[in-house]
Amino acid sequence: ALQRGISRKSFRVYYQPIYDARTGRFRSAEALVRLHDEKLGSISPEEFIRVAEQTGLIHSIGEMVFEEVCRFLSESDVLERGIRFIEVNLSTVQCMDDHLAETFRAILDRYHVDPHRINLEITESAVIFNESVMVNSIRKLQQEGFSFSLDDFGTGNASYSYIAKYPFRLIKIDKSFLWESEKDPVRNVIFLNMLSLIRGLERRSVAEGVETEKQKQMLIQRGTDYLQGYYFSKPLPEDQFLEYLALSNS
Ligand code: C2E
Ligand code: CA
Ligand code: CA
């Protein structure tokens, strides 16, 4: 199905708006890949990204996602609608490609996109398990002008030193911490400490998986910088995402 998706160009990129607590506006969005296969129907990226990594197909899929985001940034009026940058997920396997930074640079040039418009998300476990590969790759991409987010923070036996050591401008706390903090007082202490630690290290926090008004209020009260979740919107195809911004960002 992945091979079919690549050759028939049936992957789609959806955008989930990210809410800026300080301004009450949507200032960024996460690009999330979707695959609808003619035989198997819709397949979740939870399932197919792993297979794409194991087979090496992630190189083509990741490049396709990156190019699609650049096309969107250059051809639509998304920036005029208040979006400052798009978050793009980067797999560890992509970082093992020595030419990744050059490939991205060539795509940026082709679409005349400023790299400051793209923030690359790297999952915490990738940094922990492949530190030297990731550091090397982050350095090269940083020289090209990209910035970074640490994704799924807390899932890979969070070592706080990674936040201080590497240039992550956003720290995305994994949604399980928000959800469990409502039921479990110990988890709640951990969650609140993560927020204050991120602030203390002068990074910006993102809470994922915000689904209720109550969660939104609690997060804003606790000084979370950015909020993302179904409460605001599910990931949307490009035209619906633009409509959403027209309604909520004006
Ligand atoms: P992720 O990077 O942690 O992305 C957030 C996931 O949480 C997305 O799932 C999103 O739809 C979901 N989500 C957001 N808000 C809520 C909420 O309020 N409630 C619930 N229940 N879920 C919420 P999705 O799109 O299925 O993606 C799953 C994972 O697949 C992503 O997790 C990411 O690791 C990977 N992925 C998706 N697109 C790409 C891509 O282009 N490249 C790479 N390398 N990985 C990708
Ligand atoms: Ca992500
Ligand atoms: Ca995440």
Short mmCIF file of C-alpha atoms and ligand atoms in Angstrom, two decimals:
data_model
loop_
_atom_site.label_atom_id
_atom_site.label_comp_id
_atom_site.label_asym_id
_atom_site.label_seq_id
_atom_site.Cartn_x
_atom_site.Cartn_y
_atom_site.Cartn_z
CA ALA A 1 0.00 0.00 0.00
CA LEU A 2 2.87 2.41 0.78
CA GLN A 3 4.48 1.72 -2.57
CA ARG A 4 1.14 2.17 -4.30
CA GLY A 5 0.65 5.43 -2.39
CA ILE A 6 4.03 6.73 -3.56
CA SER A 7 3.61 5.79 -7.21
CA ARG A 8 0.00 7.03 -7.40
CA LYS A 9 0.67 10.13 -5.30
CA SER A 10 -2.18 9.32 -2.94
CA PHE A 11 -0.60 10.63 0.27
CA ARG A 12 -2.24 13.81 1.57
CA VAL A 13 -1.00 16.36 4.10
CA TYR A 14 -3.48 17.63 6.71
CA TYR A 15 -2.95 20.57 9.05
CA GLN A 16 -3.89 20.78 12.73
CA PRO A 17 -4.01 24.37 14.06
CA ILE A 18 -1.99 25.22 17.17
CA TYR A 19 -3.42 27.83 19.55
CA ASP A 20 -1.22 30.57 21.01
CA ALA A 21 -2.42 31.11 24.59
CA ARG A 22 -0.93 34.59 24.79
CA THR A 23 -2.76 36.05 21.80
CA GLY A 24 -5.74 33.71 21.57
CA ARG A 25 -4.92 33.17 17.87
CA PHE A 26 -3.66 30.24 15.79
CA ARG A 27 -0.04 31.00 15.01
CA SER A 28 1.19 27.63 13.75
CA ALA A 29 -0.03 24.22 12.62
CA GLU A 30 1.29 20.68 12.48
CA ALA A 31 1.48 18.90 9.12
CA LEU A 32 0.26 15.31 9.45
CA VAL A 33 0.38 12.81 6.62
CA ARG A 34 -2.66 10.77 5.55
CA LEU A 35 -2.97 7.71 3.30
CA HIS A 36 -6.15 6.45 1.74
CA ASP A 37 -5.50 3.18 -0.06
CA GLU A 38 -7.95 1.90 -2.66
CA LYS A 39 -7.87 -1.65 -1.22
CA LEU A 40 -7.17 -1.14 2.48
CA GLY A 41 -9.01 2.15 3.01
CA SER A 42 -7.62 4.79 5.36
CA ILE A 43 -4.44 3.74 7.13
CA SER A 44 -3.26 5.61 10.22
CA PRO A 45 0.25 7.09 10.28
CA GLU A 46 0.58 5.49 13.75
CA GLU A 47 0.67 2.26 11.77
CA PHE A 48 2.36 3.07 8.47
CA ILE A 49 5.19 5.41 9.57
CA ARG A 50 6.83 2.50 11.39
CA VAL A 51 6.63 0.31 8.27
CA ALA A 52 7.88 3.19 6.13
CA GLU A 53 10.88 3.52 8.45
CA GLN A 54 11.64 -0.19 8.35
CA THR A 55 11.46 -0.35 4.56
CA GLY A 56 13.23 2.96 3.89
CA LEU A 57 10.15 4.33 2.11
CA ILE A 58 10.08 7.10 4.74
CA HIS A 59 12.72 8.94 2.68
CA SER A 60 10.30 9.44 -0.23
CA ILE A 61 7.27 9.98 2.01
CA GLY A 62 9.08 12.52 4.21
CA GLU A 63 10.38 14.40 1.19
CA MET A 64 6.90 14.43 -0.32
CA VAL A 65 5.43 15.85 2.93
CA PHE A 66 8.15 18.51 3.11
CA GLU A 67 7.62 19.52 -0.53
CA GLU A 68 3.85 19.64 -0.08
CA VAL A 69 4.24 21.96 2.94
CA CYS A 70 6.55 24.24 0.93
CA ARG A 71 4.09 24.32 -1.95
CA PHE A 72 1.29 25.19 0.50
CA LEU A 73 3.37 27.98 2.09
CA SER A 74 4.26 29.50 -1.26
CA GLU A 75 0.97 29.13 -3.15
CA SER A 76 -1.67 29.81 -0.49
CA ASP A 77 -2.37 32.86 1.66
CA VAL A 78 -1.82 30.88 4.87
CA LEU A 79 0.77 33.40 6.15
CA GLU A 80 -1.62 36.31 5.62
CA ARG A 81 -4.14 34.39 7.70
CA GLY A 82 -1.89 34.60 10.75
CA ILE A 83 0.20 31.43 10.57
CA ARG A 84 3.88 32.07 11.31
CA PHE A 85 5.29 28.58 10.75
CA ILE A 86 4.35 24.97 10.03
CA GLU A 87 5.58 22.06 12.13
CA VAL A 88 6.85 19.11 10.09
CA ASN A 89 7.57 15.71 11.67
CA LEU A 90 11.02 14.35 10.97
CA SER A 91 11.84 10.67 11.39
CA THR A 92 15.19 9.45 12.75
CA VAL A 93 15.61 7.41 9.60
CA GLN A 94 15.45 10.59 7.50
CA CYS A 95 18.19 12.05 9.70
CA MET A 96 20.48 9.15 8.79
CA ASP A 97 20.55 10.50 5.23
CA ASP A 98 23.68 12.65 4.95
CA HIS A 99 22.10 14.70 2.17
CA LEU A 100 18.89 15.57 4.01
CA ALA A 101 19.80 19.24 4.58
CA GLU A 102 20.78 19.69 0.91
CA THR A 103 17.58 17.99 -0.26
CA PHE A 104 15.46 20.29 1.93
CA ARG A 105 17.44 23.34 0.83
CA ALA A 106 16.81 22.55 -2.85
CA ILE A 107 13.05 22.23 -2.19
CA LEU A 108 12.96 25.50 -0.21
CA ASP A 109 14.72 27.26 -3.09
CA ARG A 110 12.37 25.79 -5.68
CA TYR A 111 9.33 27.21 -3.83
CA HIS A 112 11.06 30.36 -2.53
CA VAL A 113 10.21 29.44 1.06
CA ASP A 114 12.07 30.91 4.03
CA PRO A 115 13.29 28.09 6.35
CA HIS A 116 12.06 30.15 9.33
CA ARG A 117 8.58 29.17 8.20
CA ILE A 118 9.30 25.54 9.04
CA ASN A 119 9.87 24.00 12.43
CA LEU A 120 11.02 20.38 12.44
CA GLU A 121 9.61 18.04 15.11
CA ILE A 122 11.91 15.36 16.43
CA THR A 123 10.59 12.74 18.82
CA GLU A 124 12.27 12.48 22.19
CA SER A 125 13.13 8.77 21.92
CA ALA A 126 14.99 9.45 18.65
CA VAL A 127 17.26 11.95 20.38
CA ILE A 128 17.94 9.53 23.22
CA PHE A 129 18.59 6.40 21.17
CA ASN A 130 20.50 7.95 18.28
CA GLU A 131 22.07 10.96 19.88
CA SER A 132 25.12 11.28 17.63
CA VAL A 133 23.14 10.86 14.40
CA MET A 134 20.49 13.33 15.56
CA VAL A 135 22.96 15.94 16.77
CA ASN A 136 24.83 15.84 13.50
CA SER A 137 21.63 16.18 11.53
CA ILE A 138 20.19 18.92 13.75
CA ARG A 139 23.40 20.91 13.35
CA LYS A 140 23.32 20.77 9.55
CA LEU A 141 19.62 21.61 9.38
CA GLN A 142 20.12 24.45 11.84
CA GLN A 143 22.77 25.92 9.54
CA GLU A 144 20.13 25.95 6.80
CA GLY A 145 17.91 28.07 9.06
CA PHE A 146 15.43 25.52 10.42
CA SER A 147 14.25 25.47 14.02
CA PHE A 148 13.16 22.44 16.07
CA SER A 149 10.60 21.02 18.47
CA LEU A 150 11.12 18.15 20.86
CA ASP A 151 8.06 15.94 20.28
CA ASP A 152 6.41 13.40 22.60
CA PHE A 153 8.31 14.81 25.57
CA GLY A 154 8.08 12.51 28.58
CA THR A 155 7.62 9.24 26.68
CA GLY A 156 11.27 8.28 26.29
CA ASN A 157 12.26 8.45 29.94
CA ALA A 158 12.57 12.18 29.66
CA SER A 159 15.97 13.42 30.50
CA TYR A 160 15.66 17.11 31.16
CA SER A 161 19.24 17.69 30.07
CA TYR A 162 18.19 17.29 26.42
CA ILE A 163 16.10 20.42 26.63
CA ALA A 164 18.98 22.53 27.84
CA LYS A 165 21.56 20.90 25.58
CA TYR A 166 19.89 21.19 22.16
CA PRO A 167 18.27 24.05 20.27
CA PHE A 168 14.61 23.04 20.66
CA ARG A 169 12.46 26.11 20.66
CA LEU A 170 9.28 24.22 21.49
CA ILE A 171 8.80 21.29 23.84
CA LYS A 172 5.68 19.26 23.08
CA ILE A 173 4.49 17.40 26.16
CA ASP A 174 3.05 14.06 25.14
CA LYS A 175 -0.74 13.95 25.34
CA SER A 176 -0.74 11.04 27.77
CA PHE A 177 0.57 13.38 30.49
CA LEU A 178 -2.32 15.79 30.13
CA TRP A 179 -4.88 12.99 30.05
CA GLU A 180 -3.45 11.07 32.99
CA SER A 181 -2.90 14.20 35.07
CA GLU A 182 -6.67 14.53 35.38
CA LYS A 183 -7.02 11.15 37.04
CA ASP A 184 -3.74 10.68 38.84
CA PRO A 185 -2.41 13.27 41.37
CA VAL A 186 1.17 12.02 40.95
CA ARG A 187 0.97 12.47 37.19
CA ASN A 188 -0.47 15.89 37.77
CA VAL A 189 2.57 16.90 39.83
CA ILE A 190 4.86 15.62 37.07
CA PHE A 191 2.90 17.45 34.39
CA LEU A 192 2.97 20.78 36.26
CA ASN A 193 6.67 20.38 36.93
CA MET A 194 7.33 19.76 33.24
CA LEU A 195 5.61 23.05 32.46
CA SER A 196 7.62 25.02 34.97
CA LEU A 197 10.87 23.33 33.99
CA ILE A 198 10.33 24.18 30.33
CA ARG A 199 9.63 27.79 31.31
CA GLY A 200 12.69 27.87 33.60
CA LEU A 201 14.90 26.71 30.72
CA GLU A 202 13.43 29.47 28.55
CA ARG A 203 11.76 27.18 26.07
CA ARG A 204 8.13 27.28 24.95
CA SER A 205 5.70 24.55 25.98
CA VAL A 206 3.06 22.92 23.81
CA ALA A 207 0.31 20.77 25.32
CA GLU A 208 -1.03 18.17 22.90
CA GLY A 209 -4.31 16.30 23.05
CA VAL A 210 -6.42 19.17 24.40
CA GLU A 211 -9.98 17.88 24.07
CA THR A 212 -12.08 19.84 26.60
CA GLU A 213 -12.77 23.39 27.71
CA LYS A 214 -11.72 22.39 31.23
CA GLN A 215 -8.29 21.25 29.99
CA LYS A 216 -7.90 24.45 27.99
CA GLN A 217 -8.64 26.64 31.03
CA MET A 218 -6.31 24.67 33.30
CA LEU A 219 -3.46 24.86 30.76
CA ILE A 220 -3.83 28.60 30.20
CA GLN A 221 -3.98 29.19 33.95
CA ARG A 222 -0.74 27.20 34.36
CA GLY A 223 1.05 29.27 31.74
CA THR A 224 1.25 26.78 28.86
CA ASP A 225 2.41 28.64 25.77
CA TYR A 226 0.67 26.68 22.99
CA LEU A 227 -2.28 24.28 22.89
CA GLN A 228 -3.11 21.66 20.26
CA GLY A 229 -5.99 19.21 20.15
CA TYR A 230 -9.43 18.16 18.98
CA TYR A 231 -11.00 20.81 21.25
CA PHE A 232 -9.81 23.38 18.69
CA SER A 233 -9.75 21.23 15.59
CA LYS A 234 -8.82 17.85 14.15
CA PRO A 235 -6.17 17.85 11.42
CA LEU A 236 -7.84 19.34 8.32
CA PRO A 237 -7.24 19.19 4.58
CA GLU A 238 -5.67 22.39 3.25
CA ASP A 239 -8.86 24.13 2.02
CA GLN A 240 -10.76 23.45 5.27
CA PHE A 241 -7.74 24.57 7.30
CA LEU A 242 -7.72 27.91 5.45
CA GLU A 243 -11.47 28.30 6.05
CA TYR A 244 -10.95 27.53 9.73
CA LEU A 245 -8.33 30.28 9.97
CA ALA A 246 -10.57 32.74 8.14
CA LEU A 247 -13.28 32.14 10.76
CA SER A 248 -11.19 31.97 13.92
CA ASN A 249 -8.15 34.19 13.30
CA SER A 250 -9.85 37.35 12.04
P1 C2E B 1 2.42 13.07 16.66
O1 C2E B 1 3.53 13.75 15.95
O2 C2E B 1 2.50 13.00 18.14
O3 C2E B 1 1.11 13.82 16.18
C1 C2E B 1 0.00 14.08 17.01
C2 C2E B 1 -1.04 13.02 16.82
O4 C2E B 1 -2.08 13.24 17.80
C3 C2E B 1 -1.75 13.09 15.47
O5 C2E B 1 -2.11 11.77 15.12
C4 C2E B 1 -2.99 13.92 15.80
O6 C2E B 1 -4.05 13.72 14.89
C5 C2E B 1 -3.32 13.38 17.17
N1 C2E B 1 -4.10 14.32 17.98
C6 C2E B 1 -4.02 15.66 18.00
N2 C2E B 1 -4.86 16.20 18.89
C7 C2E B 1 -5.52 15.16 19.48
C8 C2E B 1 -6.54 15.08 20.48
O7 C2E B 1 -7.02 16.07 21.02
N3 C2E B 1 -6.96 13.84 20.82
C9 C2E B 1 -6.46 12.72 20.25
N4 C2E B 1 -6.96 11.54 20.63
N5 C2E B 1 -5.50 12.75 19.29
C10 C2E B 1 -5.03 13.97 18.91
P2 C2E B 1 -1.87 11.18 13.66
O8 C2E B 1 -2.11 12.25 12.64
O9 C2E B 1 -2.61 9.91 13.57
O10 C2E B 1 -0.32 10.89 13.63
C11 C2E B 1 0.23 9.89 14.44
C12 C2E B 1 1.74 9.94 14.44
O11 C2E B 1 2.26 9.61 13.16
C13 C2E B 1 2.29 11.34 14.73
O12 C2E B 1 2.25 11.56 16.12
C14 C2E B 1 3.68 11.22 14.15
O13 C2E B 1 4.55 10.56 15.05
C15 C2E B 1 3.46 10.32 12.97
N6 C2E B 1 3.34 11.17 11.75
C16 C2E B 1 2.27 11.78 11.22
N7 C2E B 1 2.61 12.47 10.10
C17 C2E B 1 3.95 12.26 9.93
C18 C2E B 1 4.91 12.70 8.95
O14 C2E B 1 4.62 13.47 8.00
N8 C2E B 1 6.20 12.26 9.11
C19 C2E B 1 6.57 11.47 10.16
N9 C2E B 1 7.86 11.08 10.25
N10 C2E B 1 5.71 11.05 11.10
C20 C2E B 1 4.41 11.44 10.98
CA CA B 2 4.51 15.63 15.99
CA CA B 3 3.45 14.41 19.69
#
